[in-house]
Structures are given as C-alpha cells and as structure tokens.
Coordinates of C-alpha atoms and ligand atoms in Angstrom, one line a residue:
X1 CA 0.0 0.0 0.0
X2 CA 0.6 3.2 -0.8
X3 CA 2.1 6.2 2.2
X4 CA -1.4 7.0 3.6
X5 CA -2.0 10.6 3.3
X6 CA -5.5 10.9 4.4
X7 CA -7.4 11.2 7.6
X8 CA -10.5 9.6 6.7
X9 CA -11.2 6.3 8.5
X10 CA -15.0 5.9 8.0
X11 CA -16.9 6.8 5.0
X12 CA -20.7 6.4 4.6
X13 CA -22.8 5.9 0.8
X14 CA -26.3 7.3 1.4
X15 CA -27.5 4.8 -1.9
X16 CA -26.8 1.3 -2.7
X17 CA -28.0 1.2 -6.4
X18 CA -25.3 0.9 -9.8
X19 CA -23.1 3.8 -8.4
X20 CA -22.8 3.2 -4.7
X21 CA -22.4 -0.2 -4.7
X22 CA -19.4 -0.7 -7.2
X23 CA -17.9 2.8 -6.7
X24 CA -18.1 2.2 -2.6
X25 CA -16.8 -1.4 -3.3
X26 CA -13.6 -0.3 -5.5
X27 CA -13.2 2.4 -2.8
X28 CA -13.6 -0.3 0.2
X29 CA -10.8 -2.5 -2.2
X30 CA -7.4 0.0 -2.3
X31 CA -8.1 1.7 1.2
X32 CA -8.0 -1.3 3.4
X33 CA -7.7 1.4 6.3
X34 CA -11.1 2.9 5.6
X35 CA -14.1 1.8 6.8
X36 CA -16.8 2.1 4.2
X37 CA -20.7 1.7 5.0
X38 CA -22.8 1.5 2.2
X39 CA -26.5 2.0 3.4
X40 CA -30.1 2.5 1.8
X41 CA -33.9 2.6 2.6
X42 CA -34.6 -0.2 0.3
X43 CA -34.0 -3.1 2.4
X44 CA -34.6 -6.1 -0.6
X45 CA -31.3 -4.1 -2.1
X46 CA -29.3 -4.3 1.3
X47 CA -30.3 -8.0 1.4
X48 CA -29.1 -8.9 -1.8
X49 CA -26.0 -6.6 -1.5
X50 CA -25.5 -8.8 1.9
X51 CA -27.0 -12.2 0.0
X52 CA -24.5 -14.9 0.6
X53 CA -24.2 -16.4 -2.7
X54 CA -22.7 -13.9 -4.7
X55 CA -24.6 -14.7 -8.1
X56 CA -27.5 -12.9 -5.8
X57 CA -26.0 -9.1 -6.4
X58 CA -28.7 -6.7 -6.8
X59 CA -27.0 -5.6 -10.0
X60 CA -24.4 -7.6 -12.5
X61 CA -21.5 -6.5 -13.5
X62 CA -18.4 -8.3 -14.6
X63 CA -15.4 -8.4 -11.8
X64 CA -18.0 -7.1 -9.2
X65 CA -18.3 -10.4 -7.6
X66 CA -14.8 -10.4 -7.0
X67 CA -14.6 -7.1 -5.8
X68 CA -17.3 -7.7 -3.0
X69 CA -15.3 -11.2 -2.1
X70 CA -12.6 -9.1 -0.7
X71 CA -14.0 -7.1 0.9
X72 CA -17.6 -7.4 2.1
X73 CA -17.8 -7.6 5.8
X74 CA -14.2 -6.9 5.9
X75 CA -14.4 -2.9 5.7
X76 CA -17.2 -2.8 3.1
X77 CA -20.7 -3.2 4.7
X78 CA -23.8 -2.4 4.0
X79 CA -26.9 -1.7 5.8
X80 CA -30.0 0.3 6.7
X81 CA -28.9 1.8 9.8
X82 CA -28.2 4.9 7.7
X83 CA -28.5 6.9 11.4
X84 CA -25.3 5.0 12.4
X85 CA -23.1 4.9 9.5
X86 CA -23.6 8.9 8.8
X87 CA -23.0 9.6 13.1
X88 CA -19.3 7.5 12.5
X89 CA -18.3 8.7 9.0
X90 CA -15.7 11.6 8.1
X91 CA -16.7 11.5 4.9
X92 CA -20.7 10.9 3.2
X93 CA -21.4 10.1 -0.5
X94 CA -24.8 11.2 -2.0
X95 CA -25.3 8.5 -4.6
X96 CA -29.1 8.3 -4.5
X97 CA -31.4 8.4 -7.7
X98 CA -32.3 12.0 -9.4
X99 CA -35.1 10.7 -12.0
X100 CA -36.6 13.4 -14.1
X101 CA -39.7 14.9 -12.2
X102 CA -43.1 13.3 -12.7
X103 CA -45.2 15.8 -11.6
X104 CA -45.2 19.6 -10.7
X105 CA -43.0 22.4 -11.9
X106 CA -40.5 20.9 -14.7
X107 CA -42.2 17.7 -14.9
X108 CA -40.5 16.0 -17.9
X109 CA -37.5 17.7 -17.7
X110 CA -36.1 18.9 -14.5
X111 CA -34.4 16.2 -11.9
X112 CA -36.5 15.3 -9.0
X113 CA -34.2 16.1 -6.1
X114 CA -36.0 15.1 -3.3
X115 CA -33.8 11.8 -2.5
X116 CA -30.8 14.3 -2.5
X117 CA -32.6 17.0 -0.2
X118 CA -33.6 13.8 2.2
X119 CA -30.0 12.5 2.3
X120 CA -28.9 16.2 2.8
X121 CA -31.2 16.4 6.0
X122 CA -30.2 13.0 7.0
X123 CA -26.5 14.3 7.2
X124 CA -27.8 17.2 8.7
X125 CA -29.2 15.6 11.5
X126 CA -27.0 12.5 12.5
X127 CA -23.3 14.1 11.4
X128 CA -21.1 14.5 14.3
X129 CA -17.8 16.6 14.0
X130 CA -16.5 17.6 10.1
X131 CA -18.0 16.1 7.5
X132 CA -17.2 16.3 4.2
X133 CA -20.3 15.5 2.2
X134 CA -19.5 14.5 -1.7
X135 CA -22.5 14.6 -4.6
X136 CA -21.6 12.0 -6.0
X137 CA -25.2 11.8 -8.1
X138 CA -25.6 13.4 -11.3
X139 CA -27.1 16.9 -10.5
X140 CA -28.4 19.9 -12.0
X141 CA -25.8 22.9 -12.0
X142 CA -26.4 24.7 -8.3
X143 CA -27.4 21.9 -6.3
X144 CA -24.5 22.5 -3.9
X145 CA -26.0 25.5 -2.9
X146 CA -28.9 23.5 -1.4
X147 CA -27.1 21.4 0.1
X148 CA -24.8 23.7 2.0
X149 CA -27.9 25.4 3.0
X150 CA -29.6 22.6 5.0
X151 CA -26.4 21.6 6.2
X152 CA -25.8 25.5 7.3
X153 CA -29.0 25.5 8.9
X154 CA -27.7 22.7 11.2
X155 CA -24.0 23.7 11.3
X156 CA -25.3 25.8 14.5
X157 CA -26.7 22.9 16.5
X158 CA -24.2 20.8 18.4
X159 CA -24.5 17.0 18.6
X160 CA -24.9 15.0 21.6
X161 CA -20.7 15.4 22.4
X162 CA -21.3 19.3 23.0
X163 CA -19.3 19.9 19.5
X164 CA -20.2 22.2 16.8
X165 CA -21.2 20.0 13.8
X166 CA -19.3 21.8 10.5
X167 CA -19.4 20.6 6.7
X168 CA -18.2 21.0 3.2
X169 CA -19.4 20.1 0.0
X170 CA -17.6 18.9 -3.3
X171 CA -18.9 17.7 -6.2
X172 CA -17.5 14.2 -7.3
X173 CA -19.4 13.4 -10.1
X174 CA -19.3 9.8 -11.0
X175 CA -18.5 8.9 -15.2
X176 CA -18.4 4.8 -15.2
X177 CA -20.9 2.8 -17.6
X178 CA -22.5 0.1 -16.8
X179 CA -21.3 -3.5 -17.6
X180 CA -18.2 -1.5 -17.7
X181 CA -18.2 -0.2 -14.1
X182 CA -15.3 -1.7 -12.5
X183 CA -12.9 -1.2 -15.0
X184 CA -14.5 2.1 -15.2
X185 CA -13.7 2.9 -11.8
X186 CA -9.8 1.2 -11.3
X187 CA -8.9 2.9 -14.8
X188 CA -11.0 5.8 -15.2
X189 CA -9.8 8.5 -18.0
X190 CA -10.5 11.3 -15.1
X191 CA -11.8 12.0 -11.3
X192 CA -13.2 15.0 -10.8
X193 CA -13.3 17.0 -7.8
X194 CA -15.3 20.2 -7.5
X195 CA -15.4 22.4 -4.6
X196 CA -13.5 25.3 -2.9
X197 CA -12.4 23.6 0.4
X198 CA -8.6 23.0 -0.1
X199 CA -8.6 20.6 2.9
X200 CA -11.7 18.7 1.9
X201 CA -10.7 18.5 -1.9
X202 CA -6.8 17.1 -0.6
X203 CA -8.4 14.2 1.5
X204 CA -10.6 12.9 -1.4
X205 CA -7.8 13.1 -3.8
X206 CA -5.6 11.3 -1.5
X207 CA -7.9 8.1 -1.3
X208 CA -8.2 8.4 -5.0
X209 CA -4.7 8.4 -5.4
X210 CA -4.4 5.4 -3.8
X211 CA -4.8 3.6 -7.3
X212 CA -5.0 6.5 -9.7
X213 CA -2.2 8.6 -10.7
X214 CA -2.2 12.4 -9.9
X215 CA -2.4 13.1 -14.1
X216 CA -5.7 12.1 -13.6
X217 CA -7.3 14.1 -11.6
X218 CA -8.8 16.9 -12.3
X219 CA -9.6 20.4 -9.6
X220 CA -12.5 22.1 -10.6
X221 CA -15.0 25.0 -9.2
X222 CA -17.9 23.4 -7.9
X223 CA -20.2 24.6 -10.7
X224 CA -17.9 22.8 -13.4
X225 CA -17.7 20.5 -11.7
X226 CA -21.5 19.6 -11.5
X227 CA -21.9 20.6 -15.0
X228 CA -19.1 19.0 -16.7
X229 CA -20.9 15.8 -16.0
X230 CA -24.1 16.8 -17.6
X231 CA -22.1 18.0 -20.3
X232 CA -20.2 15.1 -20.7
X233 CA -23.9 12.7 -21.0
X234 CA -25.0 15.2 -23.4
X235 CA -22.0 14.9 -25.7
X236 CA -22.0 11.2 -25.8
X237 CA -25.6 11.1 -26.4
X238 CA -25.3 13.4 -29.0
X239 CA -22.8 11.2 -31.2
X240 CA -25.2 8.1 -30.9
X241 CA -28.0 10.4 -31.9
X242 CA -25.6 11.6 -35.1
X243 CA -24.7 8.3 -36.3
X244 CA -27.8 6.9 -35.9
X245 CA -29.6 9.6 -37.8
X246 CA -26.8 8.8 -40.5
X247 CA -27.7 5.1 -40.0
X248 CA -31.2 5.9 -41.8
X249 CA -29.8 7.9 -44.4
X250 CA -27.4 5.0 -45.0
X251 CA -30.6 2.6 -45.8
X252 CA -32.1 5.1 -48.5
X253 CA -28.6 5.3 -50.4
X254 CA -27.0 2.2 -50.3
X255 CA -24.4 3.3 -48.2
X256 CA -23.3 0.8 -45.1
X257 CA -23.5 2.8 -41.6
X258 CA -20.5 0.5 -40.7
X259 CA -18.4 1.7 -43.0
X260 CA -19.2 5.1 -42.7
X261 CA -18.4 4.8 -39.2
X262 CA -14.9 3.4 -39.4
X263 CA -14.5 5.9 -42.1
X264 CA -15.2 8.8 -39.9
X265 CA -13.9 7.4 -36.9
X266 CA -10.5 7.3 -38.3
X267 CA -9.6 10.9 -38.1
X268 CA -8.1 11.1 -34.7
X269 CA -10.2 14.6 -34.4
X270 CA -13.6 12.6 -33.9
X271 CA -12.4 9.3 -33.1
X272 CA -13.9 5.9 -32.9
X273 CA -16.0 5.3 -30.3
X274 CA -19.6 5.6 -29.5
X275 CA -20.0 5.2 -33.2
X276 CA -22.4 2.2 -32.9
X277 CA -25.3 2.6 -34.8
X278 CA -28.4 1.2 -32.5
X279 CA -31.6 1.4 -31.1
X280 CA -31.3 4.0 -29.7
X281 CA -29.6 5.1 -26.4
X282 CA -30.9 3.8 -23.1
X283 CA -30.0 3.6 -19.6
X284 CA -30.9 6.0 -16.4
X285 CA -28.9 8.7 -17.4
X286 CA -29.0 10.5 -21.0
X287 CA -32.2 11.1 -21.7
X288 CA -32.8 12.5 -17.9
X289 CA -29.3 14.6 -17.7
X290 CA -30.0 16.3 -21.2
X291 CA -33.7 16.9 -20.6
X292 CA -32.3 18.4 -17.3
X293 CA -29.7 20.3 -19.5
X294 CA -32.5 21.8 -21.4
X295 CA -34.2 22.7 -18.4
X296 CA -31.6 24.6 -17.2
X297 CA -31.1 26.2 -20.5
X298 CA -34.8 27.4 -20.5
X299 CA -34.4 28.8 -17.0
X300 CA -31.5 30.9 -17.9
X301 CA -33.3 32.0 -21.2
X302 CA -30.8 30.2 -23.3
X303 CA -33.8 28.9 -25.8
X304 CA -31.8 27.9 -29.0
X305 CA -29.4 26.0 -26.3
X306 CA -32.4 23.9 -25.2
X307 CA -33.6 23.2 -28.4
X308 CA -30.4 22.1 -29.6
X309 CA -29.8 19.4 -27.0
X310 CA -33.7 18.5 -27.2
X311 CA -33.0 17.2 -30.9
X312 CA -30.4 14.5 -29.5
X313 CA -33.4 13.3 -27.3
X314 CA -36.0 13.6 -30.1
X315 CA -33.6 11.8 -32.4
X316 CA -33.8 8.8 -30.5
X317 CA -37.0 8.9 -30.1
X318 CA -37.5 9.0 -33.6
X319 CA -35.0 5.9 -34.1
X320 CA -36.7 3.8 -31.6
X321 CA -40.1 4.4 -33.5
X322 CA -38.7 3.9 -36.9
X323 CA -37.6 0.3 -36.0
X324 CA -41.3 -1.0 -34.1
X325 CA -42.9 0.6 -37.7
X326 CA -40.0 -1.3 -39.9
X327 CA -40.8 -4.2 -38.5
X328 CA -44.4 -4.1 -38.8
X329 CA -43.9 -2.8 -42.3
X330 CA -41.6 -5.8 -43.5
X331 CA -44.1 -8.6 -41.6
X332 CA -46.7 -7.5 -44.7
X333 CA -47.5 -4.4 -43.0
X334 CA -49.3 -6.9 -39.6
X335 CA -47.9 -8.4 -36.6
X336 CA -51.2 -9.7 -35.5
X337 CA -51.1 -12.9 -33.9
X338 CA -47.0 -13.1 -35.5
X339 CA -44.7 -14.7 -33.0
X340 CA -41.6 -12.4 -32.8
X341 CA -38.1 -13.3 -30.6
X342 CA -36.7 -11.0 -29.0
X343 CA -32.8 -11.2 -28.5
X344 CA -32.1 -8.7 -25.7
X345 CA -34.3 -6.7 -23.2
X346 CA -30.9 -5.2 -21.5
X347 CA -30.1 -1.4 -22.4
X348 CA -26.9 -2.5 -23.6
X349 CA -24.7 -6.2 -23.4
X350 CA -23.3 -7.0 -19.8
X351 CA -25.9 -5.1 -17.5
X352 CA -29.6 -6.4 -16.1
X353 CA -30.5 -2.7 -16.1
X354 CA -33.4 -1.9 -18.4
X355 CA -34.1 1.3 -17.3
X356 CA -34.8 3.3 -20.3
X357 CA -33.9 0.4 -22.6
X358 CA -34.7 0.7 -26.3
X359 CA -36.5 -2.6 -25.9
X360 CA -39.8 -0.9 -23.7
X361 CA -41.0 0.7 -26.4
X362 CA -40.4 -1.5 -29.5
X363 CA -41.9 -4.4 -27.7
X364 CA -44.9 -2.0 -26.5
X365 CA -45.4 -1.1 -29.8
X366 CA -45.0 -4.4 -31.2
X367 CA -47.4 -6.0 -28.4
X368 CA -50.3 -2.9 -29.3
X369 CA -49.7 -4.1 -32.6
X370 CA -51.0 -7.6 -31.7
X371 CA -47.0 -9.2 -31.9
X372 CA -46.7 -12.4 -29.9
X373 CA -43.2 -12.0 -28.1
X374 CA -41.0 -14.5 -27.1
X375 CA -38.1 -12.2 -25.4
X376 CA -35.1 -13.8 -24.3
X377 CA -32.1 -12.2 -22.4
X378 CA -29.4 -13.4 -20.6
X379 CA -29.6 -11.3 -17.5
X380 CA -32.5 -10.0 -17.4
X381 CA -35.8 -11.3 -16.0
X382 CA -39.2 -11.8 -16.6
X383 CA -40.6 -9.6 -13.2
X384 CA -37.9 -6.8 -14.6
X385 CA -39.6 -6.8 -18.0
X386 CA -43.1 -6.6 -16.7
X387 CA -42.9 -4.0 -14.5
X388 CA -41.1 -2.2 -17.5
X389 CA -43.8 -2.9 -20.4
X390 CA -46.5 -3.0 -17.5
X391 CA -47.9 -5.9 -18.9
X392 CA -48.0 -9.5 -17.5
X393 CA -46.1 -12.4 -18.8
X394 CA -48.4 -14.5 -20.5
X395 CA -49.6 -18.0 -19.6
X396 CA -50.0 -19.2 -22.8
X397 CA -49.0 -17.7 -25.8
X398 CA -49.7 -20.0 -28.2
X399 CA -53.4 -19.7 -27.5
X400 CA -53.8 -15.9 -26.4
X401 CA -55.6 -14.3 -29.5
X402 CA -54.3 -10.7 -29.0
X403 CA -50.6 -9.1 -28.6
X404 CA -48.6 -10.7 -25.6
X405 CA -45.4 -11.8 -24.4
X406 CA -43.6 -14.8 -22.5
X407 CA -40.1 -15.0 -21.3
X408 CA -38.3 -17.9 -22.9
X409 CA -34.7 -18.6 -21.3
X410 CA -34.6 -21.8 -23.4
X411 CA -32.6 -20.8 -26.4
X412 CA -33.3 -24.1 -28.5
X413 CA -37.1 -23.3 -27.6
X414 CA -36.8 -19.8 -29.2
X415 CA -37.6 -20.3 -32.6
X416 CA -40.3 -22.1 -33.2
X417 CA -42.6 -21.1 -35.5
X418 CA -41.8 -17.5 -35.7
X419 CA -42.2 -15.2 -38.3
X420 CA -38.8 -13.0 -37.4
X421 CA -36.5 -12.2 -35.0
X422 CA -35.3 -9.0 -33.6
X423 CA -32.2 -8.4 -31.9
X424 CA -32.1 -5.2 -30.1
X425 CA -28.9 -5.8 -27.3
X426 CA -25.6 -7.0 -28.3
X427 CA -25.0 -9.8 -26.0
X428 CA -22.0 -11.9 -27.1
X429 CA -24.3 -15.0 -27.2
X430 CA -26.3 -13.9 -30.2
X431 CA -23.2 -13.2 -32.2
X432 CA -22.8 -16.6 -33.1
X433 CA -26.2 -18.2 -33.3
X434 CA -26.8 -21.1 -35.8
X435 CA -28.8 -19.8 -38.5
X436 CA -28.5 -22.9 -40.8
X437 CA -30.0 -25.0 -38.1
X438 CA -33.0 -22.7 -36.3
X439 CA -34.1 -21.3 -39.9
X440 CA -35.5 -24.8 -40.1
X441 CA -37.8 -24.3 -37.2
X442 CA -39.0 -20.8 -38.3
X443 CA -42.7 -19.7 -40.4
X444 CA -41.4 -18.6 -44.0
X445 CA -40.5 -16.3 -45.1
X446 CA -39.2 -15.5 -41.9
X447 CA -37.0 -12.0 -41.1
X448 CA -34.1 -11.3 -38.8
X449 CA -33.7 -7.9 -37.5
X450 CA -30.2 -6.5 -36.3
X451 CA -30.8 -3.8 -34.9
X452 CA -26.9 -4.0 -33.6
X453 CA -25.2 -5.2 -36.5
X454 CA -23.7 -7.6 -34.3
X455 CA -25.2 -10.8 -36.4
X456 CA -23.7 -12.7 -39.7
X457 CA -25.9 -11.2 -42.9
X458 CA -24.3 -13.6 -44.6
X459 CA -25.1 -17.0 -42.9
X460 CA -29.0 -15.6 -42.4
X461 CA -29.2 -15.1 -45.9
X462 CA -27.6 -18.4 -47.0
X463 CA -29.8 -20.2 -44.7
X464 CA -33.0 -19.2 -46.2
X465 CA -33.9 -15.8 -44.0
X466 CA -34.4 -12.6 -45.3
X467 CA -32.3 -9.7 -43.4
X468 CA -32.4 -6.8 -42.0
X469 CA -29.7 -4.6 -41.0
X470 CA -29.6 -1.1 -39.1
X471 CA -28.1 1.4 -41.7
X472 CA -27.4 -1.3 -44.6
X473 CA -28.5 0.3 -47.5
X474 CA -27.9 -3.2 -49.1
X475 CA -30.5 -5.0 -47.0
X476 CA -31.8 -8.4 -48.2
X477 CA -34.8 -9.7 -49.3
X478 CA -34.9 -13.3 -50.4
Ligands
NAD1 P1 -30.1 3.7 -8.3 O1 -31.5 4.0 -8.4 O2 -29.6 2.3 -8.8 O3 -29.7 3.8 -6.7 C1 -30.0 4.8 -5.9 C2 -30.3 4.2 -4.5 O4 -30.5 5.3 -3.6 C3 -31.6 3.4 -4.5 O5 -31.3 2.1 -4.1 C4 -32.5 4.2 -3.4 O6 -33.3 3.3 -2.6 C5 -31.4 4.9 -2.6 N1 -31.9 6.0 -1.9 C6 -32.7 7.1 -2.3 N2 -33.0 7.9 -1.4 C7 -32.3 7.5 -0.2 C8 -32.2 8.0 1.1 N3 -32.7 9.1 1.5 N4 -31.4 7.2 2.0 C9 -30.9 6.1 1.6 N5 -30.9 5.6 0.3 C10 -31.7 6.3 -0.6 O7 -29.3 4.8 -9.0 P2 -27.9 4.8 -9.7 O8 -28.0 4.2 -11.1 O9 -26.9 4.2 -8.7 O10 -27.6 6.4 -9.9 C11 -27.4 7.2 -8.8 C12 -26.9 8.5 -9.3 O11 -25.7 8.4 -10.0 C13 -27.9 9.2 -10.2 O12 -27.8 10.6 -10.0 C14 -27.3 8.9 -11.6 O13 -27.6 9.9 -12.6 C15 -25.8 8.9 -11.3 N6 -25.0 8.0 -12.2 C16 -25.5 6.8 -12.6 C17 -24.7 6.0 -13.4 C18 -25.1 4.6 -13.8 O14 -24.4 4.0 -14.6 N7 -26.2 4.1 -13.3 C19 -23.4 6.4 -13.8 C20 -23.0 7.7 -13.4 C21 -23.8 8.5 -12.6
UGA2 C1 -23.3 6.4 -19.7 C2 -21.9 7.1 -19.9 O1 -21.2 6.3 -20.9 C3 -21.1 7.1 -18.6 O2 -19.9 7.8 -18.8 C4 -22.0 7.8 -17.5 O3 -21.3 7.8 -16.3 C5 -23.3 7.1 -17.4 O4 -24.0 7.1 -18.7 C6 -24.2 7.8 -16.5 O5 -24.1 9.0 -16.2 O6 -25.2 7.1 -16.1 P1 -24.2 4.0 -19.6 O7 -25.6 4.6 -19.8 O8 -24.1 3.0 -18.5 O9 -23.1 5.1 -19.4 O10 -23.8 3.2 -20.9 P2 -23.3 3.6 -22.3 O11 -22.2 2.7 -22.7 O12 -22.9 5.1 -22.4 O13 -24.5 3.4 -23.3 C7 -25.7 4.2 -23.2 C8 -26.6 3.7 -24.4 O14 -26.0 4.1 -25.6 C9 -26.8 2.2 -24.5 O15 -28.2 2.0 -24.8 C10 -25.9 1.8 -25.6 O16 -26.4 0.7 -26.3 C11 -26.0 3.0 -26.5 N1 -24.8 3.2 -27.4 C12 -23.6 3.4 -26.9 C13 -25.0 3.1 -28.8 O17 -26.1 2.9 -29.3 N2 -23.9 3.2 -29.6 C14 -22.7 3.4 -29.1 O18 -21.7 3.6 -29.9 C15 -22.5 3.5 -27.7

C-alpha cells in the first residue's frame, strides 16, 4: 500500500444502487484502512448486496463479484442503519437516484431532487464533527447550494458530544458505464473533484490516489464540476443520436453505416468510439441529464441552447419508433397474432439494467400491434420486464388471441414457429447463433432484425432468411 496521506477512516454511501455499490466497493478495495458503509432505505437491495451467494447481487457487472469477495464484511458493509453509518463517518457520498420529475414544476424535464434533499437532511441531523459530504449523483448545475444550505442550517446545532457539527461540499461526479463499471472505476480517463475547500478537496484526492495517478485528476470550481458531468452525458448522447440519424440515411442510399463509421472514426479529431449505430440510447442517465440540460437552459433564457440538446433526445425517439414501424412494415404491413423473438431486453450487453432500454417501447409497440413476443435475455428477467412494459407475462402464448409476451430462457425453444427475429442488445451469445439450423424451425418467409449489426448477414441469408440490417443500404430480401 501506498504512504497513507489521508485522515479519513470511516466513510458512509447514502445509496446502494449501480453507483454506490461498485464505486463504494472499488473504494472499500485499495483503502483497506477505511471503513466504508454503504446504506439505503430499500432493504430487498441491502439484502441482496448482503446475499450470501454472490450470483444474488442486486446488479451484475463483470469483476464485481470479486470485488465484493474481498471485501464485504471486511471494511465494506452495507446496511439500513443509515442513522449509524452517517453519526461514525468523516466523509458521506450522495449517490441516491435523481429521475426526471413526474409531476409539478418541470415535470418532464427537470431532476426530482427530493432523495438528494432527504440524504442532505439525514447528514444534517445525525453528522457528528467535520463532514465532508461528496454529490456523488448526477445533479443539475447549483445543487451545492442547497445542500450547504440545509447543512448550514444545522452547522449551528451541536451534537450529543457538546461539539459544533461543521461541513463541506464537493462535487464528485461519477462517469463509469454500466457493464463496464469496475474497469471504469480502477482505470477511469479522469476523477473530478469540485469544490473550494482546499482541505476537503486534498483528502478525497488522497484516497483516490491510492490507485489512480495524480495526471488524472482533475480540480474544478464546484459549478464545473456539477456541469461537466451533464455535459459530458450530453455529448456522448449526442454522437449516438448523429450516427444513428446517418444510419437511416445509410438505408435510402446504399451506403453501409458500418463503413461510414470506421470511415469517420479514423480521423483522430472525432475518433472511434460511440459510433455504434443502435436502437437508440438507453439507460438512467442520458435522456434524464439532457432533458435536465434543457431545463436549465430554459431557465437561464438560453432557448436555442435547449432546443439544440432536445433534438439529441427527439432523435432517438425518432430511431426507436422507426424500428417498431419497420418491422411491422416488412411482416406485410401486420404483426397480428406473429410470434416475434426477442434477442435482448438489457439497455446495452453485460448489464440487467433496463431502465430506459430501447426494448420498452419497440416491444410495446409491437405488443399494441398484436406481436406475440418470445423475449429472451441473458440477465435479465421476466418480473424486470413486466414492471417495464406494464404488462404480465403471459400463460400461454400460443393460444392468447391478441398481442402478448412470454419469457423464454430456453434458447433451443426460441424459434419455433416464428415469423422474425429481432435483436435489439448485443449480448455476445447472439453473435454466433446457428442460423442454418434454427431457420428450419421458423414460419417462411421468416425476417431477422439487427438492430446492432452484431449478427452474420451472410449466414441468415444463405440459410434461407431474409435480413435486416440497421443502416445497410444493401438490405436483403430473399
Ligand atoms: P439507483 O436507483 O440504482 O440507486 C439509488 C439508490 O439510492 C436506491 O437504491 C435508493 O433506494 C437509494 N436512496 C434514495 N434515497 C435514499 C435515502 N434518502 N437514503 C438512503 N438511500 C436512498 O441509482 P444509480 O444508477 O446508482 O444512480 C445514482 C446517481 O448516479 C444518479 O444521479 C445517476 O444519474 C448517477 N449516475 C449513474 C450512473 C449509472 O451508470 N447508473 C453512472 C454515473 C452516474
Ligand atoms: C453512460 C456514460 O457512458 C457514462 O460515462 C456515464 O457515467 C453514465 O452514462 C451515467 O451517467 O449514467 P451507460 O448509460 O451506463 O453510461 O452506458 P453507455 O455505454 O454510455 O450506453 C448508453 C446507451 O447508448 C446504451 O443504450 C448503448 O447501447 C447506446 N450506445 C452506446 C449506442 O447505441 N452506440 C454506441 O456507440 C454507444
């Protein structure tokens, strides 16, 4: 181990969700010294962080298993005694969920912060000493300010000891992706610290530096701080939403969106990644943090701002449709009572989040349409997928005489009978499927849908299938 330069022995996570348990973990992993309590009001989540078979994890990722091995009950714990672990800690994370709001003023747009405000009151209340409390959550430029004003309001109270409580604030946001999080978070291309508290700012670096070399961290204020992170969502949302509006472009001309992308991506100026044509984007994160960008941009009068970064969202809006109406279009213009696999539920390969995923509203879509839907993913599962489409699993498709869905996890099960299949995450497993052999099983003529450009045209088409490719203006029609 490195020469310990910090003081911090206890640190607390107000949320145990994608970010607080792997980033907490990692942390929990290189500072064998520290203490770190991960804690959270949903107790079925602290349960399964706890579970002991590690294949029970509230989330997957690869290498997190690992991670938790070495370190779970040994100074990584978590819990729901979020009373105790704030009281002990030096040092609070607010990693805690900031949805767009529902309801009310900005509904649609602006971040619902009351999860933040509650976690900022919790420190409030049960901090003893110095705390340094670190956002750790993506949050709309400002939200410092709030938080340093319900911790000021209780800066003047003294806790049970007789001592003054006293805080700061720095932003921390977090950048890892998911199914990517752990190498995200021991090689990550920057940390950023925000915040105007030398002391404060010096003891988070130095527990960063434990595995991450000074180059790599960056000082900001805390306002770029806060919005660098919104920025950076918004910018790699933006390329998907580019590319992918090439993609259709790409079908009408003949040109291939795979070559265009390696074409483009070779000049070192644009570079080449996130220059996947898809679904469009999922996950938590950029549709809410750019439709929060816009929000602030309204608010600050910036209009042609907001409607600039509205187009990334409307884009993919607009991609997502396009696919659900191709599909319909190709199947003789009806789904009805068409039994469709799906190859992927997942918002992207090597994550069982869905939140957001492309997949909700094709397969609505296709379901209003009167689709049958076999969907199969690897991680996923079936409960996940009905609270997303809101619609039970059905008990028997075969006989249900309107649009439904089953879950089929038996792969050699999958294709019987069906008209097309549609693959819409780009699991390794559906890279190499055997075309020549389930072709055999399907209704003809029978589609296949890539919707990731992740599957052999050439072995569907030689086994009898007609093909679909996203952005291949040479699609095939047998
Ligand atoms: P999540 O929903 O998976 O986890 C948040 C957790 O916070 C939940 O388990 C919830 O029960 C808990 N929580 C809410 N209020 C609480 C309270 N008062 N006390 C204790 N626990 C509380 O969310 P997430 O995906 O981990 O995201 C958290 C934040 O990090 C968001 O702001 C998000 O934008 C940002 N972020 C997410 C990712 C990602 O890949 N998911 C990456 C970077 C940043
Ligand atoms: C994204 C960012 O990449 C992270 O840096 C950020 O921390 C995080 O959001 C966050 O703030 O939540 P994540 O959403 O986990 O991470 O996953 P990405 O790899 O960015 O993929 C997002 C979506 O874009 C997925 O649906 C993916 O399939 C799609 N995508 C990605 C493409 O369609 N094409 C690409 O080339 C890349």
């Amino acid at each position: 181990m490195k020469n310990i330069k910090y003081k911090t022995r206890k640190i607390c996570c107000i949320g145990a969700g994608y970010v607080g348990g792997p980033t907490m973990a990692v942390i929990a992993s290189h500072c064998k010294n520290i203490s770190v309590n991960v804690v959270d009001i949903n107790e079925k989540r602290i349960n399964s962080w706890n579970s002991h078979s590690l294949d029970n994890l509230p989330i997957y990722e690869p290498g997190l298993k690992e991670v938790i091995k070495k370190t779970r009950n040994i100074n990584l714990f978590f819990s729901t005694d979020i009373k105790n672990a704030i009281s002990k800690s030096d040092m609070v994370f607010i990693s805690v969920n900031t949805p767009t709001k529902l309801k009310g003023f900005g509904a649609g747009y602006a971040s619902d912060l009351k999860w933040v405000e509650e976690s900022a009151r919790q420190v409030a209340k049960y901090s003893k000493g110095h705390t340094i409390v670190i956002e750790k959550s993506t949050l709309p430029v400002k939200t410092a300010e709030l938080i340093k004003t319900i911790l000021e309001a209780q800066s003047e109270n003294k806790h049970s000891k007789g001592t003054k409580k006293s805080f700061s604030v720095l932003s921390n946001p977090e950048f890892l992706s998911e199914g990517n999080a752990i190498d995200d978070l021991e090689n990550p291309d920057r940390v950023l610290i925000g915040g105007d508290d030398e002391y404060s700012i010096n003891e988070l670096e130095q527990i960063y530096r434990t595995w991450i070399s000074k180059n790599k961290i960056l000082r900001t204020n805390l306002w770029s701080s806060e919005l660098s992170k919104l920025s950076a969502n918004a910018f790699l949302a933006q390329r998907i939403s580019s590319i992918n509006s090439i993609s259709a472009i790409c079908e009408k001309t003949g040109a291939d969106i795979k070559e265009v992308s390696k074409a483009i991506g070779l000049d070192k100026r644009i570079g080449n990644r996130f220059l996947s044509a898809g679904p469009g984007f999922g996950g938590s994160c950029f549709k809410k943090d750019i439709l929060n960008l816009v929000y602030l941009c309204r608010y600050y009068g910036l209009k042609e701002v907001s409607d600039y970064w509205e187009q990334v969202v409307l884009l993919n809006n607009w991609q997502r449709n396009r696919i659900s109406s191709l599909v319909v279009k190709k199947l003789f213009g009806t789904v009805s009572l068409k039994k469709i696999a799906i190859l992927g539920f997942a918002f992207k390969a090597n994550t069982n989040d869905v939140r957001e995923a492309a997949a909700i509203n094709i397969t609505k879509d296709l379901i209003e349409n009167g689709a049958k839907l076999l969907i199969h993913d690897p991680k996923v599962n079936s409960e996940q997928i009905e609270t997303a489409i809101d619609l039970k699993c059905s008990d028997d498709i075969d006989n249900s005489n309107q649009g439904s869905w089953i879950f089929q996890e038996d792969f050699n099960k999958l294709f019987f009978e069906i008209d097309a299949v549609l693959v819409l995450t780009e699991w390794n497993d559906y890279k190499s499927i055997r075309w020549d052999i389930y072709s055999k099983n399907m209704r003809k003529p029978a589609w296949v849908f890539d919707t990731r450009n992740i599957i052999d045209k050439e072995k569907v088409i030689s086994s009898g299938l007609n093909y679909w490719g996203l952005g291949d203006g040479n699609n095939f029609e047998n």
